[in-house]
Short mmCIF file of C-alpha atoms in Angstrom, two decimals:
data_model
loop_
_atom_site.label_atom_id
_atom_site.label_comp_id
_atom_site.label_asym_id
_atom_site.label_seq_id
_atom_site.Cartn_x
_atom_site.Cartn_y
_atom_site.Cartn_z
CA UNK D 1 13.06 -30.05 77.01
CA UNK D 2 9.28 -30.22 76.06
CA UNK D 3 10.00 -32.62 73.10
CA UNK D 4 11.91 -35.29 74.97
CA UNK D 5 9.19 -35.18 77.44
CA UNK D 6 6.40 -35.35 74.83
CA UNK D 7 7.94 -38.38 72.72
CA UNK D 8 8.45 -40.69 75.69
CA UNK D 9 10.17 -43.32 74.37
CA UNK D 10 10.64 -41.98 70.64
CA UNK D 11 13.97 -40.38 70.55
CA UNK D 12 13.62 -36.52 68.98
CA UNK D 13 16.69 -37.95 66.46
CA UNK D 14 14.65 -40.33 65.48
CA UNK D 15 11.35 -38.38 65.32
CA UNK D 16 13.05 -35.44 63.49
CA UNK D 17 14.45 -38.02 61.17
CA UNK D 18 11.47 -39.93 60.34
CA UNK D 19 8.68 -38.32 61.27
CA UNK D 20 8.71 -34.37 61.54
CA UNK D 21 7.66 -32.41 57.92
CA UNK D 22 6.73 -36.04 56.58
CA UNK D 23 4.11 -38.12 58.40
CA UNK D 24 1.50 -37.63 61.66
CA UNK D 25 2.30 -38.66 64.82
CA UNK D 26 0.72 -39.83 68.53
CA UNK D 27 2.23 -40.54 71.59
CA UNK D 28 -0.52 -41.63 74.53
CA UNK D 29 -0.42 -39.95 77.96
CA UNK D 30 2.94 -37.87 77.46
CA UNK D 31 1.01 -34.81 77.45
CA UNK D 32 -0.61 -35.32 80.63
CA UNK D 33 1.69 -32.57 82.68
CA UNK D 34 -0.07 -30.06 80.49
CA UNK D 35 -3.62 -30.93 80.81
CA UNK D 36 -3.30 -28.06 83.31
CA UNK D 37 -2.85 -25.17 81.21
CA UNK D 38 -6.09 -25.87 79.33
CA UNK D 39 -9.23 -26.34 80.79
CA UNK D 40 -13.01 -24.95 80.35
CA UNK D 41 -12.14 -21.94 83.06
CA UNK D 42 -8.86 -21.57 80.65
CA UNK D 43 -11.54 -20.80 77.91
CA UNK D 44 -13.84 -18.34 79.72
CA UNK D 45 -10.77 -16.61 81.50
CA UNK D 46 -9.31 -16.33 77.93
CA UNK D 47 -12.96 -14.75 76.75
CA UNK D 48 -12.37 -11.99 79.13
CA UNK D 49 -9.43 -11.20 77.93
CA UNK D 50 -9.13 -7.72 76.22
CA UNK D 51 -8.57 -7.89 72.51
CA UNK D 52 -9.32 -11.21 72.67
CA UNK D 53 -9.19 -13.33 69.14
CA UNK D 54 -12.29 -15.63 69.01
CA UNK D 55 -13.93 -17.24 66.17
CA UNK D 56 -17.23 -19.23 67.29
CA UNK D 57 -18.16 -22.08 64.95
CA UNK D 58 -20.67 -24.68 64.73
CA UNK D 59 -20.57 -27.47 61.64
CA UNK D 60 -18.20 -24.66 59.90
CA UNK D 61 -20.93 -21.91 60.29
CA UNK D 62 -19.67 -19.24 62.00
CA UNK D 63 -21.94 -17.59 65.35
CA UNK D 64 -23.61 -14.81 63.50
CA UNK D 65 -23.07 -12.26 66.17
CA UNK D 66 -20.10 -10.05 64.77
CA UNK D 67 -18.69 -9.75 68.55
CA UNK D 68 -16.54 -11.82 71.11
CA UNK D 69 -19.32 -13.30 73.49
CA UNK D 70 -18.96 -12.56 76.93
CA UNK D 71 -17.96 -15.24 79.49
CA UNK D 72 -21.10 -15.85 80.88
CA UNK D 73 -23.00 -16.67 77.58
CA UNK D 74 -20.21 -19.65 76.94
CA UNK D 75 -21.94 -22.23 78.53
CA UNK D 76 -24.98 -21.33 76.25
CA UNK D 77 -23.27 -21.30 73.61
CA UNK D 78 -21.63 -25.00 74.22
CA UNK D 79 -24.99 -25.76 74.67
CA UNK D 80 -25.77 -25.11 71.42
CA UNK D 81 -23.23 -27.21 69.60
CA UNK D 82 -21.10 -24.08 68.78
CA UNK D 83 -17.27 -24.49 69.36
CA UNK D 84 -15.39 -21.46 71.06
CA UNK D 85 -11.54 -21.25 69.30
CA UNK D 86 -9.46 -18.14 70.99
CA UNK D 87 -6.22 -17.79 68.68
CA UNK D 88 -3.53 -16.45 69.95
CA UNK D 89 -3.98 -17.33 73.75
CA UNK D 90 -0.61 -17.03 74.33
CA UNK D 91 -0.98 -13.27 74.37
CA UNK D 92 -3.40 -13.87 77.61
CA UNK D 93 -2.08 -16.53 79.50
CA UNK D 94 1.13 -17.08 80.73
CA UNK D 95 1.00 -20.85 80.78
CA UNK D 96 0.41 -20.63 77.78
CA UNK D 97 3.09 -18.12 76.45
CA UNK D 98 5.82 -20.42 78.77
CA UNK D 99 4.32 -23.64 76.31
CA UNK D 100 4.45 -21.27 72.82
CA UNK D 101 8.16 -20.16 74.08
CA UNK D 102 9.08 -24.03 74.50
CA UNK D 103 8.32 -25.12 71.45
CA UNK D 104 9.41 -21.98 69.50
CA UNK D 105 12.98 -22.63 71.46
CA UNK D 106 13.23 -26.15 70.26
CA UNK D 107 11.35 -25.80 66.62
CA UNK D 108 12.96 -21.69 66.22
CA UNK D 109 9.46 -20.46 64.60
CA UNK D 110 6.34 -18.20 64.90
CA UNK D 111 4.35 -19.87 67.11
CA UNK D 112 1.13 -19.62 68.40
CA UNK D 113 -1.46 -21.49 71.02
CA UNK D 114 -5.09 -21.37 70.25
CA UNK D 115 -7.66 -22.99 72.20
CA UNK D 116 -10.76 -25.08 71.18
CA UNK D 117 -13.42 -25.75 73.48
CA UNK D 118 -15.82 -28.08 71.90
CA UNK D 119 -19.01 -29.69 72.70
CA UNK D 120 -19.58 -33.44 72.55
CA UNK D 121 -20.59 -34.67 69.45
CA UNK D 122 -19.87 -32.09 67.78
CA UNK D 123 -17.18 -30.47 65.24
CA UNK D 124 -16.06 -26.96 64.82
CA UNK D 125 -14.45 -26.93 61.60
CA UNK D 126 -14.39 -28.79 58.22
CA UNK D 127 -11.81 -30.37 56.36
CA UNK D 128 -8.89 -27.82 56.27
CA UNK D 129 -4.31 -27.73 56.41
CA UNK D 130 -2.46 -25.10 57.43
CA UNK D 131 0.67 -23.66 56.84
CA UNK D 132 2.00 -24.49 60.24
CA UNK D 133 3.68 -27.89 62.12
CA UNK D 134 0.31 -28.11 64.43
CA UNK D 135 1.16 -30.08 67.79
CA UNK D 136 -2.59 -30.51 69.31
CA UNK D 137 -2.36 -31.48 73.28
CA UNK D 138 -5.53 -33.00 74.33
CA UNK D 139 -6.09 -31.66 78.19
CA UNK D 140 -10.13 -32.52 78.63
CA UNK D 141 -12.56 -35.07 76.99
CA UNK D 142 -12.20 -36.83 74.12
CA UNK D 143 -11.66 -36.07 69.93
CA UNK D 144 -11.55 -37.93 67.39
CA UNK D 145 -9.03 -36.57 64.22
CA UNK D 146 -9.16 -37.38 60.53
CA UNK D 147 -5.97 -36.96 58.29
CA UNK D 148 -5.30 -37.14 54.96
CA UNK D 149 -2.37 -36.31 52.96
CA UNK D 150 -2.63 -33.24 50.59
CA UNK D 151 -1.38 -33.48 47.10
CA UNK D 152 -3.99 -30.77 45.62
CA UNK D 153 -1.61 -28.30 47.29
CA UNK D 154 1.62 -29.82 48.84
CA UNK D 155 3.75 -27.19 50.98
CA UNK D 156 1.75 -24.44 51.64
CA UNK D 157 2.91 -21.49 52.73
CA UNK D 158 0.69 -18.60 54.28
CA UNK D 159 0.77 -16.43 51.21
CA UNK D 160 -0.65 -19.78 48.98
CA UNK D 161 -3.60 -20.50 51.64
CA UNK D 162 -6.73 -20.72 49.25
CA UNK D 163 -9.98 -19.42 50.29
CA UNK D 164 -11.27 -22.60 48.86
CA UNK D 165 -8.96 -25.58 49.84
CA UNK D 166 -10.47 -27.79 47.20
CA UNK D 167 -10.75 -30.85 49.65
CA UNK D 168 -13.46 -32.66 47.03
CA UNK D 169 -10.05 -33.01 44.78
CA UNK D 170 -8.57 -35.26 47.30
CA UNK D 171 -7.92 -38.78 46.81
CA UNK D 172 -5.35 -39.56 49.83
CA UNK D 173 -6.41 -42.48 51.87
CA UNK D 174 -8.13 -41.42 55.46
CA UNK D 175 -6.16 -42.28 58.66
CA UNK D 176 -8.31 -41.77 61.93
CA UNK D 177 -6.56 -40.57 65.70
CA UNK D 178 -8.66 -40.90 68.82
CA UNK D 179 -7.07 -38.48 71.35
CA UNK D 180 -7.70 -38.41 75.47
CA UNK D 181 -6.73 -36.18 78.10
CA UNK D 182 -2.92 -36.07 78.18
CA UNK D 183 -2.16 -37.37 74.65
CA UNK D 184 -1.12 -35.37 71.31
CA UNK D 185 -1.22 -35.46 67.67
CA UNK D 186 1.70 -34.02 65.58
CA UNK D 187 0.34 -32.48 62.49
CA UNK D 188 2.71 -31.99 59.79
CA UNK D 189 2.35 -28.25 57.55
CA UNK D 190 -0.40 -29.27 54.28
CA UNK D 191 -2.03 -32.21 55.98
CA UNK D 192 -6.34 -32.54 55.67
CA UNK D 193 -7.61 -32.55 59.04
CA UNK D 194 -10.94 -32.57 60.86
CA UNK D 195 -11.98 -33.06 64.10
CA UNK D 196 -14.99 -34.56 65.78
CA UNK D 197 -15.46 -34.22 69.98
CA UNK D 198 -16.80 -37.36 70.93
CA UNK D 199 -17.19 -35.69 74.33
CA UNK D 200 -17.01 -31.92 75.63
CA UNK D 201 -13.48 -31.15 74.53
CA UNK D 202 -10.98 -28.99 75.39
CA UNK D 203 -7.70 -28.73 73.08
CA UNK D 204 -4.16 -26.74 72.69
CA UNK D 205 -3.34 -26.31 69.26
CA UNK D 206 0.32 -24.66 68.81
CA UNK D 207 0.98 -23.96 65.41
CA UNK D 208 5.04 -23.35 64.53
CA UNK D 209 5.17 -21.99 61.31
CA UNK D 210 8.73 -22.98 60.14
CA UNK D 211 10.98 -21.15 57.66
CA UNK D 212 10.59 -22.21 53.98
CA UNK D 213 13.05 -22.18 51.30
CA UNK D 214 11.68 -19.14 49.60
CA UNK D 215 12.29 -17.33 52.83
CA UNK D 216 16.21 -17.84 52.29
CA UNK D 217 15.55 -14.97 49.65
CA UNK D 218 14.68 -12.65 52.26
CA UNK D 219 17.65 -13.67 54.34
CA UNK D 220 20.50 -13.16 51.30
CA UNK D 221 18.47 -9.85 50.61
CA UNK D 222 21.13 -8.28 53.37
CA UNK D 223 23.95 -9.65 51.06
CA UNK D 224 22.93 -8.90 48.10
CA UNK D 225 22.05 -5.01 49.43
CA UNK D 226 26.03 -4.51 49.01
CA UNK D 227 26.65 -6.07 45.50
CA UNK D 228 26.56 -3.04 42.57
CA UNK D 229 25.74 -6.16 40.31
CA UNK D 230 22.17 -6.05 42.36
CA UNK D 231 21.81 -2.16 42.72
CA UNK D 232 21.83 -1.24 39.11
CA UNK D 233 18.76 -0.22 37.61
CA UNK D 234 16.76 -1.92 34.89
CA UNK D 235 16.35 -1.62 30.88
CA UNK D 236 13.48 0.74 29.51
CA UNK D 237 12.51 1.02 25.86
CA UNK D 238 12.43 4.82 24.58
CA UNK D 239 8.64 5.11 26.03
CA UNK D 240 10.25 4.25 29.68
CA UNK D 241 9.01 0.62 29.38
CA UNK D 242 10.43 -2.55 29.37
CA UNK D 243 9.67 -3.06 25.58
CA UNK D 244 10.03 -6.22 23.63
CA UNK D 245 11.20 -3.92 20.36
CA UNK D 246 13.13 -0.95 21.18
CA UNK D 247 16.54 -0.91 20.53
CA UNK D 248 18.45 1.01 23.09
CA UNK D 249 21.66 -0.63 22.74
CA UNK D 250 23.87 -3.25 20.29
CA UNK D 251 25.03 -6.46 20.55
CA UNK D 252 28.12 -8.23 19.17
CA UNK D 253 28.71 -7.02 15.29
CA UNK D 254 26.50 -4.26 16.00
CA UNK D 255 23.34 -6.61 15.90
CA UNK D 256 20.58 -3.89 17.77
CA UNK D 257 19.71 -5.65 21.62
CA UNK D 258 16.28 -4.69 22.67
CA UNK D 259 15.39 -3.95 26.52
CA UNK D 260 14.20 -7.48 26.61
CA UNK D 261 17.89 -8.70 25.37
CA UNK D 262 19.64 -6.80 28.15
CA UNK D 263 17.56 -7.53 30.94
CA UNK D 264 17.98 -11.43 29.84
CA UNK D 265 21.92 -10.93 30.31
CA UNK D 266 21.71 -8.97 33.46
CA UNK D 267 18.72 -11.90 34.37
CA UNK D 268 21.37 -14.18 33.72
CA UNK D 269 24.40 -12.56 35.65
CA UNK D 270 21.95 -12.38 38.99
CA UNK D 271 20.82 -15.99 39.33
CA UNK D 272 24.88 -16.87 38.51
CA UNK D 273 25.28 -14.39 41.79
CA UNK D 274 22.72 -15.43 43.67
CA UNK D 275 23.74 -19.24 43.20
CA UNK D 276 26.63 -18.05 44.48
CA UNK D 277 25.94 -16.51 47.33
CA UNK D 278 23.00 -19.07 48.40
CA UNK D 279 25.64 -22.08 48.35
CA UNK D 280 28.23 -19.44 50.13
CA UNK D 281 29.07 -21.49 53.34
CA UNK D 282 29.60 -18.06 55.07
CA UNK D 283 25.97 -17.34 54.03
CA UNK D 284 24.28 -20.22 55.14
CA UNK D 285 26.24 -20.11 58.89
CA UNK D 286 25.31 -17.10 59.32
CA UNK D 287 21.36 -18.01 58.49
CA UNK D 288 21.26 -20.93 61.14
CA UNK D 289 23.73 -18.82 63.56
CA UNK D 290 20.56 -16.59 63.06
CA UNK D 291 18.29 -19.66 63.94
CA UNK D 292 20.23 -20.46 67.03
CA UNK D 293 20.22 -17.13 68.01
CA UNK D 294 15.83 -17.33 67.83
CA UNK D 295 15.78 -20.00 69.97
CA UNK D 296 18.12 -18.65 72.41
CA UNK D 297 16.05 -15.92 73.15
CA UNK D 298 13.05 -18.20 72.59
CA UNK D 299 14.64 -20.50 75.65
CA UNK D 300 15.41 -17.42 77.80
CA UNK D 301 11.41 -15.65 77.22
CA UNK D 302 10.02 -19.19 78.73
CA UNK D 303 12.86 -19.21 81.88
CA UNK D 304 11.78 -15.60 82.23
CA UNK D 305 7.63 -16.93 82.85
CA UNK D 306 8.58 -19.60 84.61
CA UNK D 307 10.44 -17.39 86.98
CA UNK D 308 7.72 -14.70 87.14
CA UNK D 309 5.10 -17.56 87.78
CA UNK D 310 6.94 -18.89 90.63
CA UNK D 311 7.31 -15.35 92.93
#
């Protein structure tokens, strides 16, 4: 499995214990049986590609040509100090969708594998988190990461990615991870990061974007479809409204309830339901039955490439 292989020594108990959705980690050399699926010919290959997804950045400025550049102006481009990213390079490359399906099998999430080529002394991006657990595999030259906690927006998710991150706002020590060909960096979802190429830099950066809690909503959705408690419509005030003063119906003694006083009962009847059926134990095996199920198929997609990439 490509986690036991990647942790060396760590046990994956012991790294999903301590480690995963809390705290970066490195392991040296571990990734060195997968410096072959990223390389500079990875990149221009990848360029050709149709539909590609490229962003080209230099110092956070983006290439001003609204186009992706053809394969023979990359070198040029390098030159330059710009940094070539192709997102979603798992759609192009089968090495590539064989590493996204091993770590979506394992880590049962979307995941992705973009690819940074980057000159030396030179960085792409600025100061930015994401949304996803970001394992970066170092396969050529040398890069040099900076981390820092977040705490100006803990937990993001992809709807509650700012267009302005707000870095200036943090005050998380900085923690500094010098990467070579063959090792990795685990970056946990939320984390600052940066990175400079000390050298000209190639980089696989799978992003698993994990389920959050709010997406157990979606999942007892299906449940809930079948309760009348949950199908019923809503209070309206006599202009078809919601209204905090009409009076459609009465309470105990004949007190008048307003739309506002119903929908607080029938507010208050749901969450009691939904508590309900969130802590139902048949609920929640079903949801990671679901899981299991994800990376099942997520297991059999990368046995699939392998065995296509060995006739």
């Amino acid at each position: 499995m490509i986690l036991d292989r990647l942790l060396g020594p760590v046990s994956r108990d012991s790294f999903f214990a301590d480690t995963f959705l809390r705290q970066p980690f490195s392991s040296p050399g571990t990734a060195k049986h997968l410096c072959g699926n990223g390389s500079w010919q990875t990149a221009l290959d990848l360029l050709a590609a149709e539909d590609a997804d490229v962003l080209v950045v230099r110092d956070g400025e983006r290439w001003p040509e609204e186009r992706v550049p053809a394969p023979e102006e990359a070198a040029a481009l390098r030159e330059d100090g710009y940094t070539l990213l192709v997102r979603h390079a798992e759609r192009h490359d089968q090495r590539l969708a064989r590493l996204a399906a091993a770590f979506e099998s394992e880590l049962s999430g979307d995941t992705d594998v973009h690819v940074y080529a980057t000159p030396g002394g030179k960085h792409g991006f600025g100061w930015h988190y994401d949304a996803e657990e970001v394992f970066l595999l170092q396969t050529e030259g040398t890069k040099e990461y900076s981390l820092r906690k977040n705490t100006v927006n803990p937990w993001p998710t992809l709807e509650t990615l700012p267009q302005d991150m707000r870095y200036e706002r943090e005050q998380m020590p900085l923690m500094k991870c010098l990467l070579e060909p063959g090792d990795w960096l685990y970056i946990p979802n939320g984390w600052w990061h940066t990175a400079h190429a000390v050298t000209d830099s190639i980089t696989l950066a799978v992003g698993v974007l994990r389920p959050a809690a709010i997406d157990l909503l979606d999942a007892v959705r299906e449940t809930l479809l079948s309760s009348l408690l949950w199908r019923q419509r809503l209070p309206v005030g006599s202009g078809g409204l919601v209204s905090l003063t009409d009076r459609p119906g009465e309470g105990a003694g004949g007190t008048p309830k307003t739309a506002a006083d119903q929908l607080k009962e029938l507010a208050d009847a749901l969450a009691d339901d939904l508590r309900r059926e969130l802590t139902n134990p048949l609920f929640l095996k079903w949801w990671l039955e679901q899981q299991e199920e994800r990376a099942e198929a997520a297991r059999q997609r990368a046995e699939e490439l392998r065995d296509s990439a060995a006739e």
